[in-house]
XYZ file of C-alpha atoms in Angstrom:
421
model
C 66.381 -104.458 91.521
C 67.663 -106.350 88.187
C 68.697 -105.326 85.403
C 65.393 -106.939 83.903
C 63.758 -105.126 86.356
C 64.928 -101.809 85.624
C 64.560 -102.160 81.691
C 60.579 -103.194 83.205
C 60.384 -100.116 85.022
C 62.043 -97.789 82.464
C 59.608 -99.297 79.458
C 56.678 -98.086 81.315
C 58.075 -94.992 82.719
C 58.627 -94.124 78.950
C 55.123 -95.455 77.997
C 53.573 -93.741 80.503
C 55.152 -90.406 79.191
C 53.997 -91.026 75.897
C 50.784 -91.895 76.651
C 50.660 -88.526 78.531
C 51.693 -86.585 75.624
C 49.289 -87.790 73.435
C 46.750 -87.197 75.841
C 47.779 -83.241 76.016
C 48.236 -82.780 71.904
C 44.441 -84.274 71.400
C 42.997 -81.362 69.982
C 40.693 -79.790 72.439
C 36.845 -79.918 70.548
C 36.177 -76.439 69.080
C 32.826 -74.167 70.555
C 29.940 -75.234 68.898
C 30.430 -79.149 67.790
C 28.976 -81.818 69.598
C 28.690 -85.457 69.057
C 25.954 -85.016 66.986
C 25.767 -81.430 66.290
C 27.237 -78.334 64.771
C 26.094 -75.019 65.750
C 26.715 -71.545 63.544
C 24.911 -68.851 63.624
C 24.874 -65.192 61.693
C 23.506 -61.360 61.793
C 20.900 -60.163 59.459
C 18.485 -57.703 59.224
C 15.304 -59.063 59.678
C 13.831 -55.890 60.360
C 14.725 -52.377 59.602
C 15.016 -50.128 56.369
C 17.215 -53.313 54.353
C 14.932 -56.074 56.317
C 12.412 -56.496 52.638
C 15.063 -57.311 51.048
C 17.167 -59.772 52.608
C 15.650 -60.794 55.305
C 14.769 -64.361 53.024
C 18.184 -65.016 53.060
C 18.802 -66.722 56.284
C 15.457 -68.269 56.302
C 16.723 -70.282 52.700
C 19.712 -71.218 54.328
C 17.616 -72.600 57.145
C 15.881 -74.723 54.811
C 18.814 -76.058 53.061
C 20.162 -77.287 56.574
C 17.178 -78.802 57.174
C 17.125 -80.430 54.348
C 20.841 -81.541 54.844
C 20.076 -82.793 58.213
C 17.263 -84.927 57.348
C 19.129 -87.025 54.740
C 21.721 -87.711 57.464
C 23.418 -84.335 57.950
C 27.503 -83.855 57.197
C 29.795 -86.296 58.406
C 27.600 -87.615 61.036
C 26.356 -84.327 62.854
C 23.147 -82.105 61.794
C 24.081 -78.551 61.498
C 22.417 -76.163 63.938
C 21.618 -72.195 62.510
C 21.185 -69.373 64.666
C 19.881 -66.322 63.336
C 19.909 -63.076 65.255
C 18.553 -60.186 63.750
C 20.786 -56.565 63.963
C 18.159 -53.975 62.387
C 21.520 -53.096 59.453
C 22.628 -51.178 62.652
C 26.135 -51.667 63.646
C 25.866 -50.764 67.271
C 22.769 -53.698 66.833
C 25.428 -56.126 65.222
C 28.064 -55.598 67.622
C 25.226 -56.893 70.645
C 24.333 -59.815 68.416
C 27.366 -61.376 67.462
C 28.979 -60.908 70.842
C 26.102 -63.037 71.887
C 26.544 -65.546 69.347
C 30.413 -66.008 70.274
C 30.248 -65.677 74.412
C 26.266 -67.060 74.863
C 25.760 -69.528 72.165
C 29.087 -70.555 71.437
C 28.818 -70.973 68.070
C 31.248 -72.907 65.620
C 31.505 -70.514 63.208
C 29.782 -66.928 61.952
C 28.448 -67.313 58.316
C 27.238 -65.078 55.700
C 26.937 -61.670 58.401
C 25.098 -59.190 56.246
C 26.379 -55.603 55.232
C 29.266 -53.883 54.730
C 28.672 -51.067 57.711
C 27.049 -54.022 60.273
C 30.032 -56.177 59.463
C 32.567 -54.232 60.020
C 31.288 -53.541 63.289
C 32.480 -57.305 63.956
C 34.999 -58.317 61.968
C 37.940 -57.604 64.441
C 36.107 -59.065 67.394
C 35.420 -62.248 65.481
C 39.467 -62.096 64.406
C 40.406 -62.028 68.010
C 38.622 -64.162 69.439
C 39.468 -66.953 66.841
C 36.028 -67.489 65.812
C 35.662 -68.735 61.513
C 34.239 -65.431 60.354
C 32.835 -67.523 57.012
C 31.665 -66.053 53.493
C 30.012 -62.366 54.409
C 27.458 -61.019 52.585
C 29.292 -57.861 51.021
C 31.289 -57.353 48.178
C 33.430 -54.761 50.225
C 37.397 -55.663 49.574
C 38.097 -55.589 53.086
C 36.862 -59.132 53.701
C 40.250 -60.143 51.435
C 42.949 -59.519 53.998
C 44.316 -63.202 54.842
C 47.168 -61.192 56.702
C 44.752 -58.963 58.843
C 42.076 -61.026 59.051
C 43.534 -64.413 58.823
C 39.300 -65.962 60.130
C 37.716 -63.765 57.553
C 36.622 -65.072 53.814
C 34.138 -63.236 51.624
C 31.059 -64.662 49.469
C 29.714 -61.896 47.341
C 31.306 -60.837 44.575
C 33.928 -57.685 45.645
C 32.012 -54.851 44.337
C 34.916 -53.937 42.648
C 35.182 -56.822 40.247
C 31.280 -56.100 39.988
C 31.529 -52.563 38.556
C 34.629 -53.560 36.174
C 32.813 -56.149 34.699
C 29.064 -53.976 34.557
C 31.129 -51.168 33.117
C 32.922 -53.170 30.111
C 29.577 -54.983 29.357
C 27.971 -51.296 29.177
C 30.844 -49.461 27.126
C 30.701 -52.341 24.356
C 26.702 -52.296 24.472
C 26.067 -48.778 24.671
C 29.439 -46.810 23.658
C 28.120 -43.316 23.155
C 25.957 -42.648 25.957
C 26.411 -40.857 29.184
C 27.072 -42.682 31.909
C 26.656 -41.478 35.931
C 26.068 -43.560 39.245
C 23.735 -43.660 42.034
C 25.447 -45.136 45.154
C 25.108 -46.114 48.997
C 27.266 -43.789 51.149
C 29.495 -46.238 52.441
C 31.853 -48.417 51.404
C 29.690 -50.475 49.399
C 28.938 -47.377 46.563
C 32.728 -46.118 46.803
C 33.921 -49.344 46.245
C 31.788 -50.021 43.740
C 32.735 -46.313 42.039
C 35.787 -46.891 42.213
C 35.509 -49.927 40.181
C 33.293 -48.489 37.494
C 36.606 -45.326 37.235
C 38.759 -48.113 36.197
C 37.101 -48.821 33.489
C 35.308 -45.405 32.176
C 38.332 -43.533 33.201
C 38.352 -40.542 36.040
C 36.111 -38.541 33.480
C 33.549 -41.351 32.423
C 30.578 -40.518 34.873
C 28.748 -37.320 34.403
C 27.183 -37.186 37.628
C 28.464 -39.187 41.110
C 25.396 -39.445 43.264
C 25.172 -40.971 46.574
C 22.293 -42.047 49.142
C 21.975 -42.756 52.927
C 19.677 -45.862 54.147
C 18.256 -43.703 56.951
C 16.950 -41.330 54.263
C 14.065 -43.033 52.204
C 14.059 -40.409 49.438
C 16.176 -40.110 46.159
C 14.239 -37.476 44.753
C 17.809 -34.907 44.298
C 19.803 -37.784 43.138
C 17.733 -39.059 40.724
C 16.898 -35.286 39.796
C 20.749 -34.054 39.405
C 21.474 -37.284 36.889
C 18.011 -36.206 34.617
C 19.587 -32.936 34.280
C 22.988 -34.193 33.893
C 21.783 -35.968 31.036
C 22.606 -39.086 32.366
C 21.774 -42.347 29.816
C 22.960 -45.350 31.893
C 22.321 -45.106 35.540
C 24.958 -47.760 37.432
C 23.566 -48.265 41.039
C 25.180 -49.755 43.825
C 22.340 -50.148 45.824
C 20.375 -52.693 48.248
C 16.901 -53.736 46.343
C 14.689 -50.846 48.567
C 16.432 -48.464 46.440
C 17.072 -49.548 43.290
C 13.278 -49.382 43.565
C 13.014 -46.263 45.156
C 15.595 -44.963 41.822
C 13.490 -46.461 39.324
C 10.199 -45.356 40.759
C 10.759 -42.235 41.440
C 12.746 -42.023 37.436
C 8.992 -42.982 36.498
C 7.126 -40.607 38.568
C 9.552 -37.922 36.831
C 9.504 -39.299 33.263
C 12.910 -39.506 33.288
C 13.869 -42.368 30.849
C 17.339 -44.184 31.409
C 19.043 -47.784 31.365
C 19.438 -48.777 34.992
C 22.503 -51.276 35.458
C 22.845 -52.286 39.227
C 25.293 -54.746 41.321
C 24.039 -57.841 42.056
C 23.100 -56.867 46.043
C 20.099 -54.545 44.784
C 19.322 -56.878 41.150
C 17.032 -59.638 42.413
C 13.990 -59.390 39.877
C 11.394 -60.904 42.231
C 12.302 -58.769 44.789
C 11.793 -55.917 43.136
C 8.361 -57.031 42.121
C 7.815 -57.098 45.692
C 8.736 -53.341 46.016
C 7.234 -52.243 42.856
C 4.466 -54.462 42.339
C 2.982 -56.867 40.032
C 1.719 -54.257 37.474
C 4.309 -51.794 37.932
C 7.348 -53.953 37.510
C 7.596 -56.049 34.274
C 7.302 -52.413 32.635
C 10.183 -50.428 35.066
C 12.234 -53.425 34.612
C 12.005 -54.382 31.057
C 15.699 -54.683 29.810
C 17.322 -54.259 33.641
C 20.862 -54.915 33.608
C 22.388 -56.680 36.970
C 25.186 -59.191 37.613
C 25.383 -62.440 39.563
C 27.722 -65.324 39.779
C 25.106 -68.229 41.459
C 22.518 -70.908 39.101
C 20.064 -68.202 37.925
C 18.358 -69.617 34.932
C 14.811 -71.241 35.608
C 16.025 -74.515 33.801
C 19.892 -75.114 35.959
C 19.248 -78.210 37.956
C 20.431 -75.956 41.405
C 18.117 -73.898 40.869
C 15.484 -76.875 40.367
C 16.657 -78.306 43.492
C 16.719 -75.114 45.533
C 13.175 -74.678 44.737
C 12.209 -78.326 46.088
C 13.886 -77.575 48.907
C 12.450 -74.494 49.219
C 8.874 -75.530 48.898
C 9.298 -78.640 50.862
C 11.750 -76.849 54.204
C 10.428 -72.678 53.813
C 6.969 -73.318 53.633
C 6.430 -72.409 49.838
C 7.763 -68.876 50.626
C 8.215 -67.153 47.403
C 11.046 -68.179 45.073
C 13.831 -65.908 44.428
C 17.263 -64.975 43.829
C 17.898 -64.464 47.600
C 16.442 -67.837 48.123
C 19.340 -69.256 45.517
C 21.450 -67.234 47.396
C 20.721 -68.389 51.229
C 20.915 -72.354 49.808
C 24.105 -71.423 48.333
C 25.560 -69.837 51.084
C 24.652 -73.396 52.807
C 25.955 -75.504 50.561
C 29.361 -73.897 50.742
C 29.595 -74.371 54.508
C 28.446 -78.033 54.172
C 31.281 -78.286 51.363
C 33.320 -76.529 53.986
C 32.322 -78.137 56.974
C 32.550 -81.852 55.203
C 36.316 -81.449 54.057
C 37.188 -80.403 57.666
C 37.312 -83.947 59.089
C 35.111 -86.608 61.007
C 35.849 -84.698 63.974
C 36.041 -80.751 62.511
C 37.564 -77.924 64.577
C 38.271 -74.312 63.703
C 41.701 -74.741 62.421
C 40.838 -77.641 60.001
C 37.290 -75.679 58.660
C 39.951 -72.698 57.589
C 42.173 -75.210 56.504
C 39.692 -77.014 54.241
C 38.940 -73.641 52.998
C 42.643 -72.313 52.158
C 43.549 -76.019 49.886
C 41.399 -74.323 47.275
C 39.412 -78.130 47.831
C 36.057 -75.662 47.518
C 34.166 -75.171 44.361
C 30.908 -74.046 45.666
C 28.162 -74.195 43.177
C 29.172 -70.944 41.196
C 29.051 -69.756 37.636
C 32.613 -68.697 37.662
C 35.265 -70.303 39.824
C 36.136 -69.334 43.411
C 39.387 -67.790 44.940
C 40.181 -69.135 48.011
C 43.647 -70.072 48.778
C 46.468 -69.315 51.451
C 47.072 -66.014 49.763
C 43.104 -64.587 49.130
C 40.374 -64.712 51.191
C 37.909 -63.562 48.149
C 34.870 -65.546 46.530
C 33.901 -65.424 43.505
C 36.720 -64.058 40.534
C 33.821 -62.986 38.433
C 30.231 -62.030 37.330
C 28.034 -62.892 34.426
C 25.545 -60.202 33.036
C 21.619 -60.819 33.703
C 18.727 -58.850 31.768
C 15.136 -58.771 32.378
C 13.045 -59.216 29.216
C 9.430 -59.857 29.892
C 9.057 -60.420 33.232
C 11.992 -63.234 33.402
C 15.840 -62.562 34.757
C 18.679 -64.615 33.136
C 22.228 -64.406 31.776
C 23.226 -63.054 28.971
C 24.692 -66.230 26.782
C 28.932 -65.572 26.501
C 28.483 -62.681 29.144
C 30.961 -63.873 31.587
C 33.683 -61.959 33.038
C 36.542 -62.621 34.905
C 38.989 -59.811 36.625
C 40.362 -58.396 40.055
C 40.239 -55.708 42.391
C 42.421 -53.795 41.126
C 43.740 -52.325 37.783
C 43.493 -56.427 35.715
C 41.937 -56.669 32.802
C 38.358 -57.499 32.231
C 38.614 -60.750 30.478
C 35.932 -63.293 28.682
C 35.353 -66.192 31.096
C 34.476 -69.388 28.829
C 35.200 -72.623 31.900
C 32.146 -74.708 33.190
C 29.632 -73.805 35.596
C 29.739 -76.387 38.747
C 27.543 -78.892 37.949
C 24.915 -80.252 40.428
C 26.005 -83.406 41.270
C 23.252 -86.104 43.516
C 21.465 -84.719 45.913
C 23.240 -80.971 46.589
C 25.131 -82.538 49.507
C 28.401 -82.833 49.773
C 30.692 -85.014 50.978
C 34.119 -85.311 52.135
């Protein structure tokens, strides 16, 4: 052979090799994405003792993906939701999302509902390297980028919740007694712990607590009438922050009721109460939030065309804001990973801090924290209608920061509520 000819030979050899290598570092396509499609899916209770009142979440998130996916979809592909309903029983959870992950091989779990359900999952979803995307619990636990490196939170931590409710009640009411009503779980301890920061180890007068299974507060709400108890704090699903104020009414027991934002949705507890019932229990409620709540933001203007148009008119409310939202942060999410997304790049796009989400107050989400949203602003109910409280923005953290004024921007709607990359 010639030289020439063995230069020839050795060119392609080489080329070959590199050809070959690319080939293997292509990045295998992720569970879930197709061509055309992206498929996620989530656990919720559609039925069982927290079903009434969040069981409309999925279904708006359905309807914003609908909605996405007939004006074209996100980069190319329609997004594909798959709801599986757990009861709010772990044991229920564990079945569902291990069918999600190994049957439907989904791209991603998103917005899995409840502190006790989710953290049924959230070390099966680590494991198995499956995007474990913006839960619907203000539990802490959901911020551990070193433990759960797949896990990010939506909600609010239930921490910076309580801080925030607390300050907003010591300036507004600074002589009266205050005491708290809370789910026995994580969920009313964390949120407990948050309102202690604040009111100091001695600020509640009476510490009550409440099991799902148990639909009766009758003791609790009993113990904080006769511990004199002015302004109730509940951290409580809607059922029972109901259940409190209805059975404060039967009693004649008088007090403020200020609740976290998972049991504050003013329509909903119409629902529970009824029409007649509830513009008088809930005159002056005090509850937080972080999402477009006023009836004039432009989200919420869209969310209700959407709503009408994709969920078949189903009654607007702050759960349905909340489902679209949760779906417009994944398409945000889902957009920034790439023409051709995986797993990695959807947790990268969410750890540039490239998300803004449609909040009131900005979001968190970096390398070092997995939270949501740094903040709440204060909502009241006077005559019949829910809204913020104008300069009643807070900003703080999870543990012993201050509670401080927030005065930035709300995210503005901008086109049609779809993002782009």
């Amino acid at each position: 052979m010639s030289q020439r000819s063995r230069s020839v030979a050795l060119i392609a050899t080489t080329a070959l090799a590199a050809a070959g290598l690319a080939a293997c570092s292509t990045p295998e396509p992720s569970p879930g994405v197709t061509e055309d499609t992206v498929t996620v899916g989530t656990h919720t209770p559609l039925t069982g003792p927290a079903a009434a009142g969040y069981s409309s979440i999925s279904a708006a998130t359905k309807a914003y993906f609908d909605y996405v996916n007939d004006n074209g979809g996100i980069n190319g592909r329609n997004i594909e939701y798959i709801v599986k309903d757990d009861g709010y029983n772990p044991a229920t959870t564990s079945t569902v999302v291990r069918e999600l992950v190994q049957e439907d091989e989904v791209f991603a779990v998103i917005n899995g509902l409840g502190t006790p359900t989710h953290s049924a999952v959230v070390d099966y979803l680590n494991e198995n390297d499956v995007p474990d995307l913006f839960v619907a619990s203000g539990s802490p636990k959901w911020d551990q980028p070193d433990t759960f490196p797949n896990t990010f939170a939506y909600n609010a931590n239930y921490i910076v919740e309580a801080k925030a409710l607390a300050t907003y009640a010591q300036e507004t009411w600074p002589d009266k007694t205050f005491c708290v009503l809370g789910q026995d779980d994580d969920f009313g301890t964390d949120f407990t712990t948050g309102l202690v920061q604040v009111l100091g180890a001695d600020g509640l007068a009476s510490t009550q607590t409440y099991s799902v299974s148990v639909q009766d507060v009758v003791a609790q709400v009993g113990a904080m009438q006769a511990a004199g108890c002015e302004v109730n704090f509940l951290a409580t699903v809607n059922g029972f922050t109901a259940l409190a104020l209805g059975t404060a009414a039967k009693m004649k027991y008088g007090a403020q009721w200020v609740s976290s934002s998972s049991g504050g949705d003013y329509p909903t507890l119409v629902g529970y109460l009824g029409e007649d019932v509830a513009p008088l229990l809930l005159q002056g409620f005090v509850s937080s939030n972080y999402l477009p709540f006023s009836p004039d933001d432009a989200w919420v203007a869209l969310f209700q065309e959407i709503n009408d148009e994709y969920n078949d008119g189903a009654p607007f409310s702050g759960n349905k804001i909340y489902g679209m939202s949760v779906g417009y942060l994944f398409a945000q999410a889902l957009a920034k990973a790439g023409d051709d997304p995986t797993r990695e790049s959807l947790l990268d796009a969410l750890e540039v801090g490239a998300l803004t989400g449609n909040g009131i107050v900005p979001l968190g989400f970096s390398t070092d924290s997995h939270a949501a949203f740094e903040g709440v602003g204060i909502t009241v109910v006077d005559e019949g209608v829910q809204d913020y409280v104008d300069g009643e923005i807070y900003t703080t953290d999870a543990g012993n920061g201050p509670v401080e004024p927030y005065t930035g921007e709300a995210v503005a709607l901008e086109g049609d509520g779809i993002p782009t990359a």
